[in-house]
Amino acid sequence: NAGVMQNPRHLVRRRGQEARLRCSPMKGHSHVYWYRQLPEEGLKFMVYLQKENIIDESGMPKERFSAEFPKEGPSILRIQQVVRGDSAAYFCASSPGQGKETQYFGPGTRLLVL
Amino acid sequence: SQQGEEDPQALSIQEGENATMNCSYKTSINNLQWYRQNSGRGLVHLILIRSNEREKHSGRLRVTLDTSKKSSSLLITASRAADTASYFCASWGGTGANSKLTFGKGITLSVRP
């Protein structure tokens, strides 16, 4: 039973480019969470999605960031026109359902913006 | 200060010693969780304690929760070099769809062999 998978593991972008981060939840999990971790910091909640629905995006910047979790395929976190301050580790977690408080984390994508 | 703050920020101990890490939170919670993160890796869930529980054990881990003080502690007994990692507490709060985990900044634990 594969765990949460994220790709790419490392991503380098120049300022102004787009970054696409993918997350495949654990089998049977329909809830996905995205977090951002800055160096020497804890994880900050960004967005919570279920299949085809954004449930809570209160932690996501209003500009340039978007997330989706389509009926088929992985969840995507998209950052347009990246800036240096977007450099961070982005983690995805999944859970089997609402009210299931334990989340299972992927290995993360390290984004570096040059 | 923010929800889920841990102290100390860094802890260095000798293998075999016990490690105690503390966490405070600000708002009411449904449960509090501890996670471990090895360098460059994702988070691994260690233990969850509900708001109506005071103490919980799992192997060499012991976690306590004091809701009156809004604090929790994680004790790792008989530490091993492999316990070297960052440890995060995370409070689960909110209701329904707004429920979410709020993480602290983490504690870096170094266990010297």
Tab-separated table of C-alpha atoms in Angstrom:
chain	number	residue	atom	x	y	z
A	1	ASN	CA	0.000	0.000	0.000
A	2	ALA	CA	1.876	3.012	-1.277
A	3	GLY	CA	1.923	6.063	0.908
A	4	VAL	CA	1.278	9.629	-0.156
A	5	MET	CA	3.342	10.408	-3.221
A	6	GLN	CA	4.555	13.796	-4.298
A	7	ASN	CA	6.443	14.846	-7.356
A	8	PRO	CA	8.720	16.278	-8.212
A	9	ARG	CA	10.783	15.977	-5.054
A	10	HIS	CA	12.867	18.971	-6.027
A	11	LEU	CA	11.888	21.786	-8.343
A	12	VAL	CA	13.957	24.761	-9.461
A	13	ARG	CA	12.268	27.705	-11.102
A	14	ARG	CA	13.317	31.195	-12.114
A	15	ARG	CA	11.357	34.186	-10.952
A	16	GLY	CA	8.236	34.631	-13.034
A	17	GLN	CA	7.882	30.976	-14.040
A	18	GLU	CA	5.129	28.634	-12.976
A	19	ALA	CA	5.509	25.783	-10.507
A	20	ARG	CA	3.240	22.735	-10.514
A	21	LEU	CA	3.372	20.384	-7.583
A	22	ARG	CA	1.567	17.058	-7.646
A	23	CYS	CA	0.219	14.914	-4.861
A	24	SER	CA	-1.292	11.456	-5.067
A	25	PRO	CA	-3.047	10.566	-1.801
A	26	MET	CA	-2.979	7.176	-0.191
A	27	LYS	CA	-5.289	4.624	-1.736
A	28	GLY	CA	-8.778	5.088	-0.409
A	29	HIS	CA	-8.148	8.621	0.838
A	30	SER	CA	-10.362	11.321	-0.579
A	31	HIS	CA	-9.155	14.276	1.489
A	32	VAL	CA	-6.002	16.185	0.660
A	33	TYR	CA	-4.234	18.953	2.566
A	34	TRP	CA	-1.380	21.151	1.395
A	35	TYR	CA	1.127	22.745	3.757
A	36	ARG	CA	4.120	25.007	3.274
A	37	GLN	CA	7.223	24.825	5.412
A	38	LEU	CA	9.724	27.635	5.397
A	39	PRO	CA	13.289	26.933	6.641
A	40	GLU	CA	13.437	26.443	10.417
A	41	GLU	CA	9.653	26.778	10.644
A	42	GLY	CA	6.705	24.508	11.241
A	43	LEU	CA	4.152	23.621	8.617
A	44	LYS	CA	1.556	26.208	7.699
A	45	PHE	CA	-1.819	25.055	6.434
A	46	MET	CA	-2.635	26.231	2.942
A	47	VAL	CA	-5.662	24.422	1.561
A	48	TYR	CA	-7.955	21.457	2.163
A	49	LEU	CA	-9.582	19.686	-0.761
A	50	GLN	CA	-11.875	16.803	-1.431
A	51	LYS	CA	-12.430	15.348	-4.861
A	52	GLU	CA	-13.472	18.216	-7.165
A	53	ASN	CA	-14.048	20.563	-4.222
A	54	ILE	CA	-12.022	23.119	-2.332
A	55	ILE	CA	-13.219	22.913	1.246
A	56	ASP	CA	-10.959	25.403	3.010
A	57	GLU	CA	-8.423	27.646	1.315
A	58	SER	CA	-8.026	30.072	4.182
A	59	GLY	CA	-4.252	29.519	4.353
A	60	MET	CA	-3.555	30.072	0.700
A	61	PRO	CA	-2.316	33.422	-0.626
A	62	LYS	CA	-5.025	35.118	-2.674
A	63	GLU	CA	-2.733	35.861	-5.579
A	64	ARG	CA	-0.785	33.440	-7.788
A	65	PHE	CA	-1.658	30.260	-5.832
A	66	SER	CA	-4.328	27.761	-6.794
A	67	ALA	CA	-5.102	24.159	-5.998
A	68	GLU	CA	-7.286	21.465	-7.448
A	69	PHE	CA	-8.136	17.848	-6.820
A	70	PRO	CA	-9.864	16.514	-9.927
A	71	LYS	CA	-12.079	13.477	-10.095
A	72	GLU	CA	-9.260	11.580	-11.761
A	73	GLY	CA	-5.584	12.118	-11.142
A	74	PRO	CA	-3.486	13.778	-8.485
A	75	SER	CA	-4.055	16.973	-6.588
A	76	ILE	CA	-2.159	19.900	-8.068
A	77	LEU	CA	-0.800	22.953	-6.284
A	78	ARG	CA	0.000	25.613	-8.822
A	79	ILE	CA	2.071	28.708	-8.202
A	80	GLN	CA	2.136	31.253	-10.977
A	81	GLN	CA	4.836	33.873	-11.474
A	82	VAL	CA	6.959	32.512	-8.671
A	83	VAL	CA	9.026	34.837	-6.492
A	84	ARG	CA	12.000	34.067	-4.257
A	85	GLY	CA	9.773	34.096	-1.199
A	86	ASP	CA	7.931	31.054	-2.563
A	87	SER	CA	11.043	28.941	-1.966
A	88	ALA	CA	9.986	26.385	0.622
A	89	ALA	CA	9.090	22.768	1.135
A	90	TYR	CA	5.498	21.982	0.173
A	91	PHE	CA	3.919	18.997	1.826
A	92	CYS	CA	0.779	17.180	0.933
A	93	ALA	CA	-1.142	15.042	3.405
A	94	SER	CA	-4.176	12.833	2.971
A	95	SER	CA	-6.800	11.339	5.220
A	96	PRO	CA	-9.614	8.881	4.571
A	97	GLY	CA	-12.435	11.221	5.482
A	98	GLN	CA	-13.615	14.247	7.328
A	99	GLY	CA	-13.212	13.881	11.042
A	100	LYS	CA	-10.241	11.572	10.587
A	101	GLU	CA	-7.708	13.704	12.328
A	102	THR	CA	-4.592	11.695	11.599
A	103	GLN	CA	-3.015	12.816	8.375
A	104	TYR	CA	-0.480	10.913	6.333
A	105	PHE	CA	2.223	13.050	4.835
A	106	GLY	CA	4.113	12.793	1.600
A	107	PRO	CA	7.867	13.384	1.337
A	108	GLY	CA	7.387	16.939	0.147
A	109	THR	CA	8.484	18.994	-2.831
A	110	ARG	CA	11.375	21.370	-2.269
A	111	LEU	CA	10.874	24.428	-4.424
A	112	LEU	CA	13.790	26.721	-5.061
A	113	VAL	CA	13.193	29.974	-6.889
A	114	LEU	CA	16.287	31.551	-8.376
B	1	SER	CA	3.139	34.033	19.678
B	2	GLN	CA	1.476	31.438	17.552
B	3	GLN	CA	-0.582	28.331	18.117
B	4	GLY	CA	1.448	25.257	18.936
B	5	GLU	CA	4.742	26.572	20.201
B	6	GLU	CA	7.298	24.078	21.393
B	7	ASP	CA	10.147	24.429	23.790
B	8	PRO	CA	13.010	24.009	23.942
B	9	GLN	CA	13.771	24.852	20.341
B	10	ALA	CA	16.756	22.537	20.374
B	11	LEU	CA	17.700	19.686	22.657
B	12	SER	CA	20.884	17.636	22.734
B	13	ILE	CA	21.124	14.549	24.914
B	14	GLN	CA	23.173	11.397	25.304
B	15	GLU	CA	21.859	8.086	24.043
B	16	GLY	CA	19.935	6.350	26.799
B	17	GLU	CA	18.731	9.562	28.409
B	18	ASN	CA	15.130	10.723	28.356
B	19	ALA	CA	14.027	13.636	26.190
B	20	THR	CA	11.177	15.894	27.244
B	21	MET	CA	9.640	18.348	24.824
B	22	ASN	CA	6.875	20.804	25.619
B	23	CYS	CA	4.219	22.437	23.533
B	24	SER	CA	1.711	25.181	24.204
B	25	TYR	CA	-1.334	26.156	22.216
B	26	LYS	CA	-3.755	29.027	22.345
B	27	THR	CA	-7.270	28.062	21.361
B	28	SER	CA	-9.515	25.185	22.293
B	29	ILE	CA	-8.673	21.902	20.626
B	30	ASN	CA	-10.217	18.522	19.844
B	31	ASN	CA	-6.917	16.753	20.099
B	32	LEU	CA	-3.186	17.334	20.017
B	33	GLN	CA	-0.762	15.356	17.913
B	34	TRP	CA	2.985	14.920	17.764
B	35	TYR	CA	4.892	14.334	14.562
B	36	ARG	CA	8.502	13.569	13.764
B	37	GLN	CA	10.405	14.823	10.762
B	38	ASN	CA	13.767	13.478	9.753
B	39	SER	CA	15.976	15.870	7.858
B	40	GLY	CA	14.714	16.410	4.332
B	41	ARG	CA	11.778	14.069	4.769
B	42	GLY	CA	8.045	14.251	5.346
B	43	LEU	CA	6.300	14.097	8.698
B	44	VAL	CA	5.503	10.882	10.488
B	45	HIS	CA	2.596	10.764	12.906
B	46	LEU	CA	3.683	9.613	16.358
B	47	ILE	CA	0.792	9.911	18.752
B	48	LEU	CA	-2.566	11.616	19.236
B	49	ILE	CA	-4.104	12.610	22.548
B	50	ARG	CA	-7.716	13.752	22.754
B	51	SER	CA	-8.858	16.749	24.740
B	52	ASN	CA	-10.529	14.525	27.336
B	53	GLU	CA	-7.382	12.474	27.909
B	54	ARG	CA	-4.561	13.400	30.249
B	55	GLU	CA	-1.875	10.899	29.382
B	56	LYS	CA	-1.141	8.391	26.677
B	57	HIS	CA	1.640	5.905	26.014
B	58	SER	CA	2.962	4.334	22.864
B	59	GLY	CA	6.144	2.297	23.155
B	60	ARG	CA	8.877	4.619	24.393
B	61	LEU	CA	6.634	7.643	23.949
B	62	ARG	CA	4.572	9.236	26.663
B	63	VAL	CA	2.444	12.281	25.980
B	64	THR	CA	0.520	14.368	28.469
B	65	LEU	CA	-2.097	17.017	27.941
B	66	ASP	CA	-3.149	19.763	30.339
B	67	THR	CA	-6.075	21.609	28.830
B	68	SER	CA	-6.229	24.056	31.741
B	69	LYS	CA	-2.721	25.223	30.883
B	70	LYS	CA	-3.127	24.607	27.162
B	71	SER	CA	0.053	22.593	27.120
B	72	SER	CA	1.351	19.162	26.210
B	73	SER	CA	4.581	17.320	26.702
B	74	LEU	CA	6.223	14.495	24.813
B	75	LEU	CA	8.626	12.242	26.641
B	76	ILE	CA	10.886	9.855	24.779
B	77	THR	CA	12.448	7.371	27.159
B	78	ALA	CA	15.762	5.597	26.655
B	79	SER	CA	16.587	7.679	23.619
B	80	ARG	CA	18.477	6.280	20.649
B	81	ALA	CA	20.606	7.928	17.999
B	82	ALA	CA	17.817	7.107	15.532
B	83	ASP	CA	15.491	9.426	17.483
B	84	THR	CA	17.486	12.373	16.148
B	85	ALA	CA	14.924	14.440	14.248
B	86	SER	CA	12.663	17.467	14.498
B	87	TYR	CA	9.516	17.022	16.543
B	88	PHE	CA	6.357	19.045	15.984
B	89	CYS	CA	3.207	19.341	17.979
B	90	ALA	CA	0.035	20.060	16.072
B	91	SER	CA	-3.301	21.010	17.510
B	92	TRP	CA	-6.498	19.904	15.802
B	93	GLY	CA	-9.164	22.516	16.279
B	94	GLY	CA	-12.176	24.010	14.608
B	95	THR	CA	-15.401	22.349	13.596
B	96	GLY	CA	-16.571	20.452	10.569
B	97	ALA	CA	-14.963	21.464	7.335
B	98	ASN	CA	-12.954	24.170	9.089
B	99	SER	CA	-11.130	21.657	11.261
B	100	LYS	CA	-7.419	21.812	10.675
B	101	LEU	CA	-4.021	21.014	12.103
B	102	THR	CA	-1.967	23.939	13.371
B	103	PHE	CA	1.720	23.175	13.750
B	104	GLY	CA	4.350	24.656	16.006
B	105	LYS	CA	7.828	25.563	14.835
B	106	GLY	CA	9.335	22.319	16.038
B	107	ILE	CA	12.053	21.073	18.340
B	108	THR	CA	15.323	19.776	16.992
B	109	LEU	CA	16.427	16.751	19.001
B	110	SER	CA	19.979	15.466	18.713
B	111	VAL	CA	20.826	12.186	20.408
B	112	ARG	CA	24.560	11.621	20.731
B	113	PRO	CA	25.681	8.001	20.453
